[in-house]
Coordinates of C-alpha atoms in Angstrom, one line a residue:
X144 CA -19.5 -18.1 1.2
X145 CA -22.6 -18.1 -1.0
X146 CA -21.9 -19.9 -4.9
X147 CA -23.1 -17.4 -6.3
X148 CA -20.8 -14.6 -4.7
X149 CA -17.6 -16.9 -5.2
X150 CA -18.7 -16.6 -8.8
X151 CA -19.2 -12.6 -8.1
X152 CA -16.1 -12.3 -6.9
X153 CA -14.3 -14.5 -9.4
X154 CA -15.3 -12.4 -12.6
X155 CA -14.7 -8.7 -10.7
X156 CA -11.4 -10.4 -9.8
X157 CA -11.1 -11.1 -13.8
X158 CA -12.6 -7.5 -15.1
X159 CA -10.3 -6.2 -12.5
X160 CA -6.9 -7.3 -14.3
X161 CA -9.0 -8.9 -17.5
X162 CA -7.4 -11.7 -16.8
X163 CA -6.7 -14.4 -14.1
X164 CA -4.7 -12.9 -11.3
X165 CA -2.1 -15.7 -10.4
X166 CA 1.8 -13.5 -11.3
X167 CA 2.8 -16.3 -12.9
X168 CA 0.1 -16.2 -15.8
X169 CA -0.7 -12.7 -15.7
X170 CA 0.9 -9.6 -18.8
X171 CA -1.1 -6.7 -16.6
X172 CA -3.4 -8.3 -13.8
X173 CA -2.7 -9.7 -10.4
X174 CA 0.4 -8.2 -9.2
X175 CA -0.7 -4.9 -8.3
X176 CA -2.4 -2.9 -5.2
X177 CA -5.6 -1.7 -5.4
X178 CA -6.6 -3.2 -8.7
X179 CA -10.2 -1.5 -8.1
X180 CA -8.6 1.7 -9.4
X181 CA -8.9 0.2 -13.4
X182 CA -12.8 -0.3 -13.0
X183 CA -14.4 2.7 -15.2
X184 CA -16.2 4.1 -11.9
X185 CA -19.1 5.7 -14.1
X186 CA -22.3 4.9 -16.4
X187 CA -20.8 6.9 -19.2
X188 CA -16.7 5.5 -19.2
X189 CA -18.7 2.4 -18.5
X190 CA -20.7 2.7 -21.9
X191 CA -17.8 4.3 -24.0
X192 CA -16.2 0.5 -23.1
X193 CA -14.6 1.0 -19.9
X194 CA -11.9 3.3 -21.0
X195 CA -11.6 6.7 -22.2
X196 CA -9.4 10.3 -21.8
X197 CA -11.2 11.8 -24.9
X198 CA -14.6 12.4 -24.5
X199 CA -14.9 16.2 -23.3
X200 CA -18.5 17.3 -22.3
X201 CA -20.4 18.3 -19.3
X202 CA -20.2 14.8 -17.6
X203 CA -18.2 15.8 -14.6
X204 CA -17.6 11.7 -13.9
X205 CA -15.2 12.1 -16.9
X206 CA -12.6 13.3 -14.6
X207 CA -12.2 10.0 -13.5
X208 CA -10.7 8.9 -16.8
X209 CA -8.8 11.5 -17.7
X210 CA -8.1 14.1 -14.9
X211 CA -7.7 17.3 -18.1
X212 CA -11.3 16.3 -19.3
X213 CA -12.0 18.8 -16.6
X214 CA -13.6 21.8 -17.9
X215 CA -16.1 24.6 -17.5
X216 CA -19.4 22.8 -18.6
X217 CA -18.6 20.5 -15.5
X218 CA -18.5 23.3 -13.7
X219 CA -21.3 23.1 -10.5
X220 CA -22.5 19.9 -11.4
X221 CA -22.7 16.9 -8.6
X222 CA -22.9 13.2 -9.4
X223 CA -23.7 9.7 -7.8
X224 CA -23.3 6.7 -9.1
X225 CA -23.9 3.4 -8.3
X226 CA -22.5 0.3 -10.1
X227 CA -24.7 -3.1 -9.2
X228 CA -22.1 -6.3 -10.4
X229 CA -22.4 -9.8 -9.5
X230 CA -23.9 -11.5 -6.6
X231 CA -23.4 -8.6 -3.6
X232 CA -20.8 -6.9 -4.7
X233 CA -21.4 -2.9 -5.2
X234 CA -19.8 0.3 -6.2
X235 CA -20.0 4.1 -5.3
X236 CA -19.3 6.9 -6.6
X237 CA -19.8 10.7 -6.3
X238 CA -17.8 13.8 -7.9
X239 CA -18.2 17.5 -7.5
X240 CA -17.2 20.2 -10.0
X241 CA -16.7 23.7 -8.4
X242 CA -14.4 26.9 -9.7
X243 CA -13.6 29.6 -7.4
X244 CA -11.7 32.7 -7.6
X245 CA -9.1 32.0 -5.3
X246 CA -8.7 27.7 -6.4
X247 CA -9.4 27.8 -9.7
X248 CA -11.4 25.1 -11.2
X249 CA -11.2 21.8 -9.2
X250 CA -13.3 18.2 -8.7
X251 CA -13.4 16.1 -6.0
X252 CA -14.7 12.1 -6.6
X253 CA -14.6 9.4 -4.0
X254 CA -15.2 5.9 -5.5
X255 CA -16.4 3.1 -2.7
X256 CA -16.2 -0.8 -3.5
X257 CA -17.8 -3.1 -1.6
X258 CA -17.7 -6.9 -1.9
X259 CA -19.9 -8.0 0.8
X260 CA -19.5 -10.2 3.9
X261 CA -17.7 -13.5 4.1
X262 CA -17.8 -16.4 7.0
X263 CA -14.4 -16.8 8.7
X264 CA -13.0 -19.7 10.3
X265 CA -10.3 -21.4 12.0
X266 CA -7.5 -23.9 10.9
X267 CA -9.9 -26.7 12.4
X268 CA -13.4 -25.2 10.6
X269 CA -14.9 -23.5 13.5
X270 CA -16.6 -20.1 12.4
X271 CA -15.3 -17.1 13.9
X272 CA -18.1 -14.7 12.8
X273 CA -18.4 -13.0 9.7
X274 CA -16.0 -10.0 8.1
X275 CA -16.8 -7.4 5.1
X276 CA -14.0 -6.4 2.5
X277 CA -13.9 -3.4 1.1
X278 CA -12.2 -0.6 -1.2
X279 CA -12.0 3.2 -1.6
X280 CA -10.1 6.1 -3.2
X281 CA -11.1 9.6 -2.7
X282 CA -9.2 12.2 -4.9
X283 CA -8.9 16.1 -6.0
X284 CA -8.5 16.7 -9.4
X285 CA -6.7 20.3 -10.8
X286 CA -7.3 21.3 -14.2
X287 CA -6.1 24.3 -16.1
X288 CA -6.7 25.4 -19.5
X289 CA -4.9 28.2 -21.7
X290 CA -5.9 28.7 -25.3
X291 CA -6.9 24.9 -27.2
X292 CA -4.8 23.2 -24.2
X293 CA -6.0 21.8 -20.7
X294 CA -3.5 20.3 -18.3
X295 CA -4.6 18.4 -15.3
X296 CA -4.1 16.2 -12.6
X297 CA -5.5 14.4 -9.8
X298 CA -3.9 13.4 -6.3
X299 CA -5.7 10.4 -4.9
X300 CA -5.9 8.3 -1.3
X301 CA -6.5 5.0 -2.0
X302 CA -7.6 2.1 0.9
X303 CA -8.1 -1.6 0.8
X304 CA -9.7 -3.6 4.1
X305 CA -10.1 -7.1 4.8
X306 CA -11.3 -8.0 8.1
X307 CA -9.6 -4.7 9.8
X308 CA -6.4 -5.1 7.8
X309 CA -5.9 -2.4 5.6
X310 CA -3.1 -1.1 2.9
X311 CA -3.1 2.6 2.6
X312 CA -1.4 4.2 -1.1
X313 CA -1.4 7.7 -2.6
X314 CA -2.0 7.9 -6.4
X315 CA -1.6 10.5 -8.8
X316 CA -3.5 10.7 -12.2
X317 CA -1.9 13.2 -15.2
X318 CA -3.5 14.3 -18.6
X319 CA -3.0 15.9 -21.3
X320 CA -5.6 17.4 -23.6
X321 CA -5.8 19.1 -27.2
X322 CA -9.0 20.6 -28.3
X323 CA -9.2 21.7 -31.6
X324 CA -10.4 25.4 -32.0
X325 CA -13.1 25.2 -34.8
X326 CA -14.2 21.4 -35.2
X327 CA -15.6 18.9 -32.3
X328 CA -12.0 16.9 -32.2
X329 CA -10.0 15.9 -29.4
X330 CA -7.1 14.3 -28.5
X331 CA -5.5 13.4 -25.2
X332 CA -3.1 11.6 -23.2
X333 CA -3.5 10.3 -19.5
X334 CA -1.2 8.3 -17.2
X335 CA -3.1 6.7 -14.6
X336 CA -2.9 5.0 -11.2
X337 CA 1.5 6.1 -10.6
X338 CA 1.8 5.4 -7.1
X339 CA 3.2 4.0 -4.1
X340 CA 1.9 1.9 -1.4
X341 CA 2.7 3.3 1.3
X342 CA 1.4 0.2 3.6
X343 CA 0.7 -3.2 2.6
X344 CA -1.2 -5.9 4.2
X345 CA 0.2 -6.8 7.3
X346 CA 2.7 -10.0 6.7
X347 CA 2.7 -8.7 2.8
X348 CA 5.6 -6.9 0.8
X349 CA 4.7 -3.7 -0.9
X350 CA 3.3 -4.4 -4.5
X351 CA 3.2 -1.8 -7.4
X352 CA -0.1 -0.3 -8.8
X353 CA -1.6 -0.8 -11.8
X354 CA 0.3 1.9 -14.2
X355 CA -1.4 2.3 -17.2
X356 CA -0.8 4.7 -19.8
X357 CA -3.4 6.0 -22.4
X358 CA -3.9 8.0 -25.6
X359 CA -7.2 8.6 -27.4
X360 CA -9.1 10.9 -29.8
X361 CA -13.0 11.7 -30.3
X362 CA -14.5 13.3 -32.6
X363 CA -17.9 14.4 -34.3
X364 CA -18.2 14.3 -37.8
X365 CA -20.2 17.7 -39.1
X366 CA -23.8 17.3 -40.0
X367 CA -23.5 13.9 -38.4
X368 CA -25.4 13.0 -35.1
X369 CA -23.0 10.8 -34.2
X370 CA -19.6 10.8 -32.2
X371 CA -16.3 8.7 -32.4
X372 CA -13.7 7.6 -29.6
X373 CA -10.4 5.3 -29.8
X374 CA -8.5 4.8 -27.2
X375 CA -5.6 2.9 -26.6
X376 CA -4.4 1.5 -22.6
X377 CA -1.4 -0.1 -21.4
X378 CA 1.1 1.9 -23.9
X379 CA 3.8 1.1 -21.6
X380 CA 3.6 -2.7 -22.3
X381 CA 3.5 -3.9 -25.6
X382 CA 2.9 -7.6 -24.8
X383 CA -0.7 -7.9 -22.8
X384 CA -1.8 -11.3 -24.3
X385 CA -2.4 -13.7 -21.6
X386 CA -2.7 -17.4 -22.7
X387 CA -4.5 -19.8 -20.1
X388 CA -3.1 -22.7 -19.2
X389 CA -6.0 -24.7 -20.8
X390 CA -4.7 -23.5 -24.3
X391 CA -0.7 -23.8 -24.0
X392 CA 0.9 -26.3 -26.1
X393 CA 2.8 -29.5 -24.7
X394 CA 6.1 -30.5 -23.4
X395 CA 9.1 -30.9 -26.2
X396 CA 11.6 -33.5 -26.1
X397 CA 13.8 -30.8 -23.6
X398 CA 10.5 -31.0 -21.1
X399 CA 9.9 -27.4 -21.8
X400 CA 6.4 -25.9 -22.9
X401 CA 5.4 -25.1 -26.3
X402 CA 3.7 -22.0 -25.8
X403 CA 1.1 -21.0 -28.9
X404 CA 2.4 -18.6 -30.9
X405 CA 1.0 -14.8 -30.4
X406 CA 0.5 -12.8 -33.6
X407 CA 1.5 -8.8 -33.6
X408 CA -2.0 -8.1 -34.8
X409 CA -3.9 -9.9 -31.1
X410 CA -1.1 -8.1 -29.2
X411 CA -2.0 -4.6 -30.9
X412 CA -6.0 -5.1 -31.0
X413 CA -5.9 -5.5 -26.9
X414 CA -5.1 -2.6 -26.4
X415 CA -7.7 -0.3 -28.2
X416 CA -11.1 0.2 -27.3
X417 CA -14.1 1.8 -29.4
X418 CA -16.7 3.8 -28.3
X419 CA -19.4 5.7 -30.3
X420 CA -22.5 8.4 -29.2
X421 CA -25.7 8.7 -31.2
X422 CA -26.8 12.3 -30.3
X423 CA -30.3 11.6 -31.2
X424 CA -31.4 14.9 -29.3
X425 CA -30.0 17.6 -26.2
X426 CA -32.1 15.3 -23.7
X427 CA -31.8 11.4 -25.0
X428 CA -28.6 9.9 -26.6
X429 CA -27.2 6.7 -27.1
X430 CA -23.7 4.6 -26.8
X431 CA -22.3 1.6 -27.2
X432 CA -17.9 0.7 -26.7
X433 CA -16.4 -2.5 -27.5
X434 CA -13.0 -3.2 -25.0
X435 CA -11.3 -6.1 -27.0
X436 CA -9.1 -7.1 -24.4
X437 CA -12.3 -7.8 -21.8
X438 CA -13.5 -10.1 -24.8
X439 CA -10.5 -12.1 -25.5
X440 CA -9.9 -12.5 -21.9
X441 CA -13.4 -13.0 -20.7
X442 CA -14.7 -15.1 -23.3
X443 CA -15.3 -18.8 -23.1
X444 CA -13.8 -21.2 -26.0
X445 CA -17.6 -22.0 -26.7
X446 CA -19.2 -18.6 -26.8
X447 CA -18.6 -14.9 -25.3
X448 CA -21.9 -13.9 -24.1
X449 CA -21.7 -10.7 -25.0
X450 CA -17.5 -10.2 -23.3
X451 CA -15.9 -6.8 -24.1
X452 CA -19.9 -5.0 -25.5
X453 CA -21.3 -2.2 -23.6
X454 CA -25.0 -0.4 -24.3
X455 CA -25.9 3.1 -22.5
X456 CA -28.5 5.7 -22.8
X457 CA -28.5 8.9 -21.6
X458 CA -31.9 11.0 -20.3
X459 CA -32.0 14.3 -19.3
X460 CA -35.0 15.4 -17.6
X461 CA -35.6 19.3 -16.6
X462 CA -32.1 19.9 -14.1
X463 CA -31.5 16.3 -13.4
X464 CA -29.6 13.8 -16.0
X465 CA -29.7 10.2 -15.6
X466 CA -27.2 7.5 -17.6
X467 CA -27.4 3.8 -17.6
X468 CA -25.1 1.3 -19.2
X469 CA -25.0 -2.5 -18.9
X470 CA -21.6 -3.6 -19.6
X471 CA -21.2 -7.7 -20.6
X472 CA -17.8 -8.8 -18.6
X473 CA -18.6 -12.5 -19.1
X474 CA -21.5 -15.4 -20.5
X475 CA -22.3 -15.6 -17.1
X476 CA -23.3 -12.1 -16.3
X477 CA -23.5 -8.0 -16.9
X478 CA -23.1 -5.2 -14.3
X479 CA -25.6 -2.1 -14.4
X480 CA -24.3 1.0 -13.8
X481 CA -26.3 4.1 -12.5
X482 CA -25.2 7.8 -12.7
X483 CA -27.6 10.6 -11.8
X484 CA -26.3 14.2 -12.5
X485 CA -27.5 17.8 -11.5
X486 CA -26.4 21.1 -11.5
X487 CA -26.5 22.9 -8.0
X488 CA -25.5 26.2 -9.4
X489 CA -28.9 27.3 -9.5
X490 CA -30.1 25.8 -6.0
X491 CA -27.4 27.6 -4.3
X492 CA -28.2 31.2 -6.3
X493 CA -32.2 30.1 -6.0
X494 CA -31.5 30.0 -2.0
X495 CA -29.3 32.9 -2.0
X496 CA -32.1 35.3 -4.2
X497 CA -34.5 34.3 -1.7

């Protein structure tokens, strides 16, 4: 394997849980299946910083972090995105937005990881050829909404290979939304990833899935081009400070560690994230979302390099709308993330007229 995509893997590995993924350090990384599920798989959750159920508009990749985010606007509307992170590891992702008379209103995104091929070899060091790894979850997401509430859910398969062994689980997503009926405010809840694996690797034990429970609320000042998210993840863990090994304290006279202390304001601050929208115009805005977590965890004692900051534009250009974001995980690198977005409403009623 290549440096470079050992280096790749490691900090996917660490953006994955936000922290190293040995069990024995790790408060919320490492001992779960199909980690790839807590990636924000879009340019905008991406650019809000990596986590959000609050932000309702006509982004139908929204769905993916907050299944009751689902709403008319979406409605039509087709996605792709693709998520370029270190060395030759890639994400995928596409959702579709469609409401029908008999189903109701209803996405569908399928989310593809890919972390390349890797050399394999033998207990003596002879190669046996090369293998690929790779992840994927495809889902369908049900929304309904009576008066200023919206309930939803989504029902995902998820699958993890390595070299043509694979673990299969099904995952469910549930949310909650409020909308306020006169002013742009929102407020939302969203349990994500509850699950079961329903076959581990072969020669492993099952493992749980990365549960995380969230609450948020946006909102857009009047007169103000501007727009406000906080969100908070991992309600149902109060403790998700992780302490590497290179910072713990020394043995006492009983030959047990003295662990540095963790103050109540570190263990609250990791779990909120801040994200903000300049609405400069209906075709060009602007974010930027800090994750504090990412940035404790991903930073180095020296410098962060930019851990935990996001940046995203969005461009919208006759049908077609096009995000970017560049998200800092760590000093020694950023991914780019790509979504391009059109409605196909009009191409299906275009073809139909004629």
């Amino acid at each position: 394997m290549k440096q470079g995509h050992r280096i790749g893997i490691l900090l996917l590995g660490l953006a994955l849980a936000g922290l190293p993924g040995s069990s024995a350090w790790a408060q919320i990384g490492g001992q779960h299946a199909f980690e790839f599920l807590s990636l924000p798989a879009s340019a905008k959750l991406a650019g809000l910083g990596g986590v959000n159920v609050s932000a309702r508009d006509a982004d139908g990749t929204m769905l993916l972090g907050n299944p009751a985010l689902l709403n008319e606007e979406m409605d039509g509307r087709a996605s792709l995105t693709y998520i370029d992170y270190l060395a030759d590891i890639r994400q995928s992702t596409a959702t579709y937005v469609f409401n029908s008379s008999r189903l109701g209103r209803m996405g569908v995104g399928l989310t593809y990881l890919n972390y390349g091929r890797f050399e394999q070899f033998d207990a003596a060091g002879n190669s046996l050829g090369e293998f690929s790894v790779n992840e994927y979850a495809l889902g369908i997401t049900k929304a309904v909404t009576t008066g200023n509430f919206t309930l939803g859910g989504t029902a995902k398969l998820a699958v993890s290979g390595i070299a043509g062994n694979h673990s299969v689980g099904t995952v469910l997503d549930a949310g909650g939304l409020f909308k306020h009926p006169t002013t742009d405010f929102t407020v939302a809840l969203a349990v994500k990833n509850l699950g079961y694996q329903l076959r581990p690797y072969a020669g492993s034990e099952r493992e749980p899935l990365p549960l995380d429970v969230q609450v948020g609320a946006t909102i857009k000042p009047e007169h103000m081009p501007m727009r406000f998210s906080l969100t908070a993840h991992h309600l149902q863990q109060f403790d998700i400070v992780y302490l590497d090994s290179a910072q713990r304290g020394k043995l006492d006279e009983n030959n047990e560690e003295i662990k540095p202390k963790k103050s109540v304001g570190d263990k609250i601050a990791r779990h909120f994230v801040v994200g903000g929208e300049l609405l400069l115009s209906k075709n060009f805005q602007v974010r930027v979302g800090y994750n504090h977590l990412r940035r404790r965890e991903l930073r180095l004692d020296t410098r962060s390099g930019g851990a935990g900051l996001s940046f995203g534009v969005t461009f919208r250009l006759s049908q077609f709308q096009l995000d970017y974001t560049r998200a800092y995980y760590h000093v020694s690198g950023a991914s780019n993330y790509f979504t391009l977005a059109r409605s196909l409403d009009s191409i299906f009623k275009k073809n139909s007229g004629s």
